[in-house]
Short mmCIF file of C-alpha atoms in Angstrom, two decimals:
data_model
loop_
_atom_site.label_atom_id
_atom_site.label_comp_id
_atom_site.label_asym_id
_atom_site.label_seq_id
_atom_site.Cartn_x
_atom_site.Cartn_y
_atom_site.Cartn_z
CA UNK A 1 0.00 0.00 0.00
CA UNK A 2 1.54 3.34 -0.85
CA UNK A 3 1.73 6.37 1.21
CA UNK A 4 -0.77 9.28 1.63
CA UNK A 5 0.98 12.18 2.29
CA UNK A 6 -0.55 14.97 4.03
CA UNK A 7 0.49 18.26 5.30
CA UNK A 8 1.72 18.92 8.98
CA UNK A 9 -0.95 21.29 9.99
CA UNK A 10 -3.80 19.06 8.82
CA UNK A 11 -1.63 16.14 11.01
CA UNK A 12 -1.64 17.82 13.82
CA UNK A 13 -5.23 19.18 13.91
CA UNK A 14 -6.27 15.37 13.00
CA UNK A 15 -4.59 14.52 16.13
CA UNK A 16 -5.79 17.38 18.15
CA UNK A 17 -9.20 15.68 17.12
CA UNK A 18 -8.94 12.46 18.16
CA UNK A 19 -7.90 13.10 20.95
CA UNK A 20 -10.88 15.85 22.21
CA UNK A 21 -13.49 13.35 20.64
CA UNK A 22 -12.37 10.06 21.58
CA UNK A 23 -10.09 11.18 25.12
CA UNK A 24 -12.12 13.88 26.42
CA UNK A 25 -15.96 13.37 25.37
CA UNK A 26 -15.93 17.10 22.71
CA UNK A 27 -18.24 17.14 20.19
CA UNK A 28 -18.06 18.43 16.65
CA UNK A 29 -19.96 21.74 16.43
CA UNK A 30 -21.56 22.54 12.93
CA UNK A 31 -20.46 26.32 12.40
CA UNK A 32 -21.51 27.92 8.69
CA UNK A 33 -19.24 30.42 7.06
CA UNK A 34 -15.62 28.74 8.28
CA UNK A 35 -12.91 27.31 6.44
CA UNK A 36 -9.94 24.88 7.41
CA UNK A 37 -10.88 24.77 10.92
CA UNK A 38 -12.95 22.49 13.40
CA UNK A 39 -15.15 23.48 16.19
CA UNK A 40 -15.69 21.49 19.24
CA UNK A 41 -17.53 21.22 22.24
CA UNK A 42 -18.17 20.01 25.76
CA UNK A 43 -20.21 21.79 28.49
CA UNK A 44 -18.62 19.84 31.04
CA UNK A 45 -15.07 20.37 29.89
CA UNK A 46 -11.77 22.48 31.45
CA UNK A 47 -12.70 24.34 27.92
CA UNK A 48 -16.52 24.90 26.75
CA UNK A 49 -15.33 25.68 23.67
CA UNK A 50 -11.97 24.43 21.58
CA UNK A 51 -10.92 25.28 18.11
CA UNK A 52 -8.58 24.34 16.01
CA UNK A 53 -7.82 26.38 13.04
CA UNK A 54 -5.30 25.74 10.04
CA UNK A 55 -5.98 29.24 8.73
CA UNK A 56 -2.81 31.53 8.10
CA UNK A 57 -2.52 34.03 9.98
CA UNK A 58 0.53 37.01 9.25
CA UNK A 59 -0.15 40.20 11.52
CA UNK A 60 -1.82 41.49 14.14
CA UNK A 61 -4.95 42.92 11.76
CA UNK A 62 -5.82 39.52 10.45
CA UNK A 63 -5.41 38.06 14.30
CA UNK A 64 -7.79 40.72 15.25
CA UNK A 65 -9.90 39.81 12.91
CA UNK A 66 -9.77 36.23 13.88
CA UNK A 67 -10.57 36.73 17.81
CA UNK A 68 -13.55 38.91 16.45
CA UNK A 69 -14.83 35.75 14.53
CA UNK A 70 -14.21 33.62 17.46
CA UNK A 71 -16.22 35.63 19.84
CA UNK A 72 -19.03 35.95 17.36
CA UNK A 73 -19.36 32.33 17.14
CA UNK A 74 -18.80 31.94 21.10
CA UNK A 75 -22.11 34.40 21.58
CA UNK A 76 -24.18 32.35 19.13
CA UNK A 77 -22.79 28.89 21.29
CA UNK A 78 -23.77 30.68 24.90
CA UNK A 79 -27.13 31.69 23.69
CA UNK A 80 -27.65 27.72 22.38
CA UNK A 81 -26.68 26.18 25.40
CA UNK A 82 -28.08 29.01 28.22
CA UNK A 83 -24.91 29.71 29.31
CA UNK A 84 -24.00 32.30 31.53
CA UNK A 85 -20.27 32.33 30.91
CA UNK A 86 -17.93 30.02 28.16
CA UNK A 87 -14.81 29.97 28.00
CA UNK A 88 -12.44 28.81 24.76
CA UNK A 89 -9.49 27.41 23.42
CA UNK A 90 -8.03 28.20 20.53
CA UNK A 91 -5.49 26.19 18.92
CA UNK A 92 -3.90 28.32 15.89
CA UNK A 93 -1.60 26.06 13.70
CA UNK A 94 -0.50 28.28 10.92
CA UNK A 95 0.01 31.96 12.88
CA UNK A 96 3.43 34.00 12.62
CA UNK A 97 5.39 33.65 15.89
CA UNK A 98 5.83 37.42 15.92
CA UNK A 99 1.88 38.36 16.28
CA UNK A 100 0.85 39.34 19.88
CA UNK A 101 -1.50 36.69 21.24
CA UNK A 102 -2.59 39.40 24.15
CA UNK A 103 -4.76 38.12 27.11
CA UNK A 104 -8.26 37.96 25.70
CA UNK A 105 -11.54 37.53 27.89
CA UNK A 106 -12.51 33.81 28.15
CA UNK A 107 -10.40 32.80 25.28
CA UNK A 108 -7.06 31.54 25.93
CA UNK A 109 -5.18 31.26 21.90
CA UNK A 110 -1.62 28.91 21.69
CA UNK A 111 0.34 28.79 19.14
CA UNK A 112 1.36 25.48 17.62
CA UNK A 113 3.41 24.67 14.77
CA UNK A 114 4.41 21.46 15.55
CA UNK A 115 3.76 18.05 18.34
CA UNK A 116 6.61 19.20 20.00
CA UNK A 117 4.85 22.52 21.10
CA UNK A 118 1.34 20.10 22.55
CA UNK A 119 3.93 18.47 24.84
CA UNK A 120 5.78 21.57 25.87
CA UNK A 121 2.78 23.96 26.31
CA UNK A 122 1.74 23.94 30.04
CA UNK A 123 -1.49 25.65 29.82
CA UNK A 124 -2.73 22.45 27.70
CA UNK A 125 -0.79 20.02 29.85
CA UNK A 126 -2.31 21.43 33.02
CA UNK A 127 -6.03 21.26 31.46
CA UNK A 128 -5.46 18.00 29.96
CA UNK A 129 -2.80 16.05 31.72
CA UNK A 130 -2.92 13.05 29.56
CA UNK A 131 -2.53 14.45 26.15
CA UNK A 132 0.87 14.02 25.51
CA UNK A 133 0.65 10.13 26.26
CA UNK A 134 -2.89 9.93 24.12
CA UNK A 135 -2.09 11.46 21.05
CA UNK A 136 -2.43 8.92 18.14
CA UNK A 137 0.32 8.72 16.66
CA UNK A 138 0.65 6.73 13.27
CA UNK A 139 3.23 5.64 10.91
CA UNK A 140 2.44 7.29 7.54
CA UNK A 141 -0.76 9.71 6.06
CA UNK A 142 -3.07 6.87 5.30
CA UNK A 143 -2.62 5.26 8.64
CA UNK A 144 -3.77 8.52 10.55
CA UNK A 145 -7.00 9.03 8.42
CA UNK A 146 -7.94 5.48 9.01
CA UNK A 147 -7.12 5.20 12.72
CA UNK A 148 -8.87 8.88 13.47
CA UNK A 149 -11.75 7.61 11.26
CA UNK A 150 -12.68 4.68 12.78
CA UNK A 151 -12.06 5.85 16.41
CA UNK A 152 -14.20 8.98 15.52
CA UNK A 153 -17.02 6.53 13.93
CA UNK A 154 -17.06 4.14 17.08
CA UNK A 155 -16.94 6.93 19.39
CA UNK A 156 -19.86 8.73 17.54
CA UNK A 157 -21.79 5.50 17.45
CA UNK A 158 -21.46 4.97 21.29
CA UNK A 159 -23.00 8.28 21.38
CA UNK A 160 -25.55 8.07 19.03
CA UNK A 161 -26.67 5.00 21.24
CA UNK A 162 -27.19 6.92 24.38
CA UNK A 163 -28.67 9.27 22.82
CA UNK A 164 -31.44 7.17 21.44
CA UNK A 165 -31.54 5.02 24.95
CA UNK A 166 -33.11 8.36 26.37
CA UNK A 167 -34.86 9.89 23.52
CA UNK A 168 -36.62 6.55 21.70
CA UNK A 169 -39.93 6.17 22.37
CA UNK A 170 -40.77 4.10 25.11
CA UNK A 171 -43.90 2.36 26.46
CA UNK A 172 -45.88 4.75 29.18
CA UNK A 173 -47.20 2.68 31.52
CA UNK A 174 -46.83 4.60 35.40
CA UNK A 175 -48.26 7.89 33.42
CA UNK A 176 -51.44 5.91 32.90
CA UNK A 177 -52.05 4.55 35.85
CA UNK A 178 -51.76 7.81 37.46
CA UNK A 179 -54.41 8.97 34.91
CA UNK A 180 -56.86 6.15 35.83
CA UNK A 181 -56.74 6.73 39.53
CA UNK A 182 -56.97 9.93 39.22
CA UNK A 183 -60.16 9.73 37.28
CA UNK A 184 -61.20 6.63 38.66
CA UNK A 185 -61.02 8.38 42.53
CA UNK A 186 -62.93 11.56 41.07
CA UNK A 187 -65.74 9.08 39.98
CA UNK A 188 -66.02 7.30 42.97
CA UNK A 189 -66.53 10.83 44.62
CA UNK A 190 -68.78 12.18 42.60
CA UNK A 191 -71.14 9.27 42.82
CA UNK A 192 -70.57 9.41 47.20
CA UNK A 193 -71.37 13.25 47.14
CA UNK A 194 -74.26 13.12 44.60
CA UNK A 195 -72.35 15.75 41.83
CA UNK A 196 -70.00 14.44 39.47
CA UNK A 197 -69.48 18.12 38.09
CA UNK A 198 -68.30 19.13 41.33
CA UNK A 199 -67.14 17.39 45.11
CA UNK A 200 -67.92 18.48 47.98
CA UNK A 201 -65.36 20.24 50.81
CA UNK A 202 -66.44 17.12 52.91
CA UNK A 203 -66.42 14.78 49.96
CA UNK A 204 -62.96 15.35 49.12
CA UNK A 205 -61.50 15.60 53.25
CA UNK A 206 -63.26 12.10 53.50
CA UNK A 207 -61.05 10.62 50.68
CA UNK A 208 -58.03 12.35 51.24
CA UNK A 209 -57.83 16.23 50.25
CA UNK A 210 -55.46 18.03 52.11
CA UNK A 211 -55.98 19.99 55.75
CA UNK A 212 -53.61 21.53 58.19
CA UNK A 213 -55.50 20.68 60.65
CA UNK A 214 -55.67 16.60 59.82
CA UNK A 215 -52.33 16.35 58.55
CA UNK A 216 -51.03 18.10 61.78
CA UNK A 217 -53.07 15.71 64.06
CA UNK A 218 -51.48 12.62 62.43
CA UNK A 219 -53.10 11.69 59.09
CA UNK A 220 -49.75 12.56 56.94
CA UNK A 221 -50.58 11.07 54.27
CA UNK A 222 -53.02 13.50 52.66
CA UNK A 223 -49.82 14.59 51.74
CA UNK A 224 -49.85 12.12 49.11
CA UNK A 225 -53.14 11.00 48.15
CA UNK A 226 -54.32 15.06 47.72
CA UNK A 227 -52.68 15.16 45.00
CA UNK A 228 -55.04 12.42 43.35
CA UNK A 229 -57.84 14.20 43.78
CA UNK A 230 -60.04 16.79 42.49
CA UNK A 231 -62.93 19.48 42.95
CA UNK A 232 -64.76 19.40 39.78
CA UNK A 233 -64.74 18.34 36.04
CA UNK A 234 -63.03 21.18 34.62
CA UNK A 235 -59.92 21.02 37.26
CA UNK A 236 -59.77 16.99 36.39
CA UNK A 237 -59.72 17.93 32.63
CA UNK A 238 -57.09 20.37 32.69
CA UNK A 239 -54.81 18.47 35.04
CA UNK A 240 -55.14 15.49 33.14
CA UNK A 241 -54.72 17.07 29.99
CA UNK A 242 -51.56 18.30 31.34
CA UNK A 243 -50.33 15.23 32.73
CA UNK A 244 -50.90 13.28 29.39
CA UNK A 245 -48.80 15.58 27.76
CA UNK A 246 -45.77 16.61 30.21
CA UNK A 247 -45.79 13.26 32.12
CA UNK A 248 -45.52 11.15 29.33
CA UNK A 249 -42.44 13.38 28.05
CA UNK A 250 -40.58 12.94 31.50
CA UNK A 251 -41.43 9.22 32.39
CA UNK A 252 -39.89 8.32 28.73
CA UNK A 253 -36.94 10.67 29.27
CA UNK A 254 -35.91 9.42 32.73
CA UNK A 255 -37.34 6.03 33.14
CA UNK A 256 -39.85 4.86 35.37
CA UNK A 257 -38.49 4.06 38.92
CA UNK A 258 -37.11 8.24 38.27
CA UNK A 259 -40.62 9.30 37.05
CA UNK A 260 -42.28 8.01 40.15
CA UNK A 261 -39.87 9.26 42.42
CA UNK A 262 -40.07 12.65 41.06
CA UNK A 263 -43.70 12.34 40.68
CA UNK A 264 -44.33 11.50 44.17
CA UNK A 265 -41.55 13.94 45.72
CA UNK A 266 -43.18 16.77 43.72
CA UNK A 267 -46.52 15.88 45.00
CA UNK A 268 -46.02 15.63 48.80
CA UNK A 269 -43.52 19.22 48.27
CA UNK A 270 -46.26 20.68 46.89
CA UNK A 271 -48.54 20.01 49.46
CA UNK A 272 -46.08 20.95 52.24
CA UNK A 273 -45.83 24.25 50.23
CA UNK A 274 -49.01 24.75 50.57
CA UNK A 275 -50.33 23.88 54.69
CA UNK A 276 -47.51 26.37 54.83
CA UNK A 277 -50.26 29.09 53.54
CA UNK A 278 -53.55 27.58 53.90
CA UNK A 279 -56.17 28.57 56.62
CA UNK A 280 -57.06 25.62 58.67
CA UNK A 281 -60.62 25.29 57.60
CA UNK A 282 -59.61 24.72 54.14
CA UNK A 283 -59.49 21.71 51.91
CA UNK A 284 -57.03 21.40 49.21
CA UNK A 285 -56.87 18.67 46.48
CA UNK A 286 -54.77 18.62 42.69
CA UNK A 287 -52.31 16.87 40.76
CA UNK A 288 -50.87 20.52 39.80
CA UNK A 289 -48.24 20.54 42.32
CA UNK A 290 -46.89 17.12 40.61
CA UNK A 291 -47.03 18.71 37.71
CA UNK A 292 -45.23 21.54 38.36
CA UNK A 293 -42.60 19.11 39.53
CA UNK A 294 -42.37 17.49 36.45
CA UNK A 295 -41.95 20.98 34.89
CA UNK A 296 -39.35 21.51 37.02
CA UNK A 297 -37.22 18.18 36.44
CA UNK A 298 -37.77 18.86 32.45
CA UNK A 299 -35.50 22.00 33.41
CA UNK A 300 -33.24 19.89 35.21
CA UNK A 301 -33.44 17.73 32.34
CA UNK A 302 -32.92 20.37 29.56
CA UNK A 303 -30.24 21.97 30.92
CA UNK A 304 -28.28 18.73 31.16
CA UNK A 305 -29.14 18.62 27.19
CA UNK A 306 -29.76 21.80 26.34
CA UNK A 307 -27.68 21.35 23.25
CA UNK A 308 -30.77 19.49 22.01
CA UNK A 309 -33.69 21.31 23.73
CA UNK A 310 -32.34 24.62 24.25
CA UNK A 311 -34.81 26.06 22.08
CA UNK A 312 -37.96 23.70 23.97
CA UNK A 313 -36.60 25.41 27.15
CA UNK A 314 -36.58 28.72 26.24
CA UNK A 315 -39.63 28.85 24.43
CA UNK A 316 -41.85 26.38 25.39
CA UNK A 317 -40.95 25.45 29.07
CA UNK A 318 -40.13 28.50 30.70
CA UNK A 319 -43.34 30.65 29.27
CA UNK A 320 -45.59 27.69 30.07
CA UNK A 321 -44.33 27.89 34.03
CA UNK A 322 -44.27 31.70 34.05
CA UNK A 323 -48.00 31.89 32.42
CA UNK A 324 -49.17 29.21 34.78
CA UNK A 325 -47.79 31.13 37.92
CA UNK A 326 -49.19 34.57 36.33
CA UNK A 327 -52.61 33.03 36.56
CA UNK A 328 -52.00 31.46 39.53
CA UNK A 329 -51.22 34.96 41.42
CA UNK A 330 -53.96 37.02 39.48
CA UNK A 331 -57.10 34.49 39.88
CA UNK A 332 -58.55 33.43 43.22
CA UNK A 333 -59.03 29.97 44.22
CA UNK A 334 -55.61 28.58 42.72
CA UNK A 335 -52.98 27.00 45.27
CA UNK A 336 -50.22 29.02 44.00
CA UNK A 337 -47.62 27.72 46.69
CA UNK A 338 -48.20 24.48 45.91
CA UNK A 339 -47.79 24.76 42.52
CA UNK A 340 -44.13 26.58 43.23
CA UNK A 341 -43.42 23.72 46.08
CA UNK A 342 -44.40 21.05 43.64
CA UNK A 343 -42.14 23.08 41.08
CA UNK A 344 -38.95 23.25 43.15
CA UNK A 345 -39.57 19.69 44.71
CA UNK A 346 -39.42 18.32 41.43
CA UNK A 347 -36.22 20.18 40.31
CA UNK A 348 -34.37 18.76 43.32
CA UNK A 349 -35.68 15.50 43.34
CA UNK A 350 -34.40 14.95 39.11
CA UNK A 351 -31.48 16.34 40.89
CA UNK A 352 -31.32 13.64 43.54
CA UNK A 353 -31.85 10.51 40.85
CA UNK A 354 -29.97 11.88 38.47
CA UNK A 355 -29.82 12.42 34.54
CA UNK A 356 -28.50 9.12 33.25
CA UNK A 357 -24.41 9.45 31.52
CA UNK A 358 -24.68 13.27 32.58
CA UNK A 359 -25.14 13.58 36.61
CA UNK A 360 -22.33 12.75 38.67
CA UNK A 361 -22.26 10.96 41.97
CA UNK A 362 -21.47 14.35 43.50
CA UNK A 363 -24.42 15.73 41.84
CA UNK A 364 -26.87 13.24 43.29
CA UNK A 365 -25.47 13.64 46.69
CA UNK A 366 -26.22 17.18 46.64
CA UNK A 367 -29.41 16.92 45.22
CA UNK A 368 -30.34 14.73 47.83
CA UNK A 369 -29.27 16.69 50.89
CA UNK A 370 -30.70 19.70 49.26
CA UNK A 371 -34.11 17.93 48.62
CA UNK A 372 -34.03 16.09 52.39
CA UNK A 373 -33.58 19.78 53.70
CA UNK A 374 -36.22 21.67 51.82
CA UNK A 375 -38.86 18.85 52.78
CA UNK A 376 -37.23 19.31 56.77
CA UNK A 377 -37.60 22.78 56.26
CA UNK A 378 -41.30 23.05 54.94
CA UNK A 379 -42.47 19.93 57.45
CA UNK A 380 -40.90 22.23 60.61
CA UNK A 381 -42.61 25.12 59.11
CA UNK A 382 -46.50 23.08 58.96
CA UNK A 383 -45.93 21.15 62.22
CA UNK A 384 -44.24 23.62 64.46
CA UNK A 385 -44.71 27.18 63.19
CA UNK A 386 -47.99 27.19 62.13
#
């Protein structure tokens, strides 16, 4: 087989690929309008941002130039991924040695014109430790483009596979049993009270509705099965409505065991949230605070791939919690606080379980202590302040 030559710049940046793909988890980033250069990407990285660019670069105009590019494409990036703050690297491999590199804002520019410079340049070594040892390394042209292709491929493929392991349809199965007790319980009330349009204060304390007063003298779990029940057609209609549509998104995005957790964290947070405003002669009932929750762990959720569903969560999302809360506070008879316990409940608890191949261990334990304390918290609050 003969040799493939190929220039040293396109080398090196072939290398510089493999190893932020395969090594360190970056993705390619599809940016129009550039030549002989590659974006990458990891939110979770020392670097948000790396590129690697093979285009020539003589004086300090055209490097000017080049940093005002970078940081154009580094605002369109932030907005895509809600990010407060990113931070780059930029990897020049064809830039005169006697242009000014400066110290720029958030992007941090090397110069390297050859392998040797990747082993000797400390700011990469101290960001990436194991570079030097990882870089493929290959005997002639041919060689490289096969290795980095097939690494790239298998790498891409493990990806593509836990990607579709969260986002493939899936069979909803705890969604719909919620839905049938839910409208099986509002049934069986409305044929006990005599209305089936709408139940009865005493109706709905008999099966379960939630009371300060009750829950205070013992019967905790109202807590819970409140947030089965409700106080006339309409309210059942919405909330199921609701449920069909947002539940059935979170229990296939998480999994089950997740979706009940959340679901049933959200729910009892909710209802904490609300005893902690509630009168004491007052019955409340409502899925709404669970599904607030699961509003709140599709945030959790979305930022964790808001590469993907940046745009859901910015326009879809975050209106449909801010309307819901704007009617909440400008209509009567709506259990705002539970709706913004059930909302925060549900953030924490995703945060607690976990966002499978994206939450660390560290994240879950703080999750967890965070969740334990708000539900502390709001339980002192009902049984000791009130």
């Amino acid at each position: 087989m003969s040799n493939v030559a190929i220039r040293k710049n396109d080398q090196i940046m072939m290398s510089l690929v493999h190893y932020f793909v395969t090594k360190q988890d970056y993705a390619p980033i599809n940016v129009q309008g550039v030549k002989d250069e590659i974006w990458l990407e990891n939110l979770n990285g020392p670097y948000r941002i790396i590129r690697i660019s093979c285009n020539s670069i003589i004086n300090e105009e055209q490097y000017k130039f080049d940093i005002f590019k970078v940081k154009h494409i580094m605002k369109q990036i932030k907005k895509k991924t809600l990010s407060f703050k990113v931070n780059a690297l930029n990897i020049c491999l064809d830039i005169n040695k006697k242009v000014d590199l400066g110290d720029i804002k958030n992007i941090s520019t090397i110069k390297v014109d050859s392998m040797k410079d990747i082993k000797k340049n400390e700011e990469l070594n101290k960001a990436f430790p194991d570079m030097e040892k990882s870089l493929i390394k290959a005997t002639d042209g041919l060689d490289l483009i096969i290795n980095v292709t097939n690494d790239i491929n298998e790498k891409t493929a493990i990806e593509n596979n836990k990607f579709n392991s969260v986002f493939a349809p899936k069979k909803i199965i705890v969604t719909n049993i919620i839905l049938f007790i839910c409208l099986a319980l509002y049934i069986i009330m409305g044929f006990y009270g005599g209305n089936i349009f709408e139940i009865e204060p005493n109706t709905l304390a008999l099966f379960g509705a939630n009371n300060i007063t009750l829950v205070k003298s013992g019967e905790i779990f109202r807590l819970l099965t409140s947030a089965f029940l409700h106080v006339g057609i309409i309210h059942l209609i919405v909330n199921m409505y609701s449920l069909m549509i947002i539940a059935s998104q979170v229990e296939n995005f998480i999994g089950k065991a997740k979706f009940i957790f959340v679901y049933l964290m959200s729910a009892i947070s909710g209802s904490l949230m609300s005893l902690v405003f509630l009168g004491k002669n007052i019955v409340a009932c409502g899925a709404s605070g669970a599904l607030f929750g699961l509003m709140g762990c599709l945030l959790y959720f979305g930022y964790h791939y808001r590469v993907y569903l940046s745009d859901a969560i910015r326009t879809q999302i975050i209106p449909i919690i801010i309307i819901n809360l704007f009617i909440g506070f400008s209509m009567s008879g709506i259990d705002n606080a539970c709706h913004i316990g059930g909302l925060i409940g549900g953030y924490l608890a995703t945060m607690a379980v976990g966002i499978k191949d994206k939450s660390t261990k560290q994240d879950r334990i703080n999750g967890s202590i965070v969740l334990i304390l708000y539900l502390l918290f709001l339980s002192y609050i009902v049984f000791f302040v009130k």
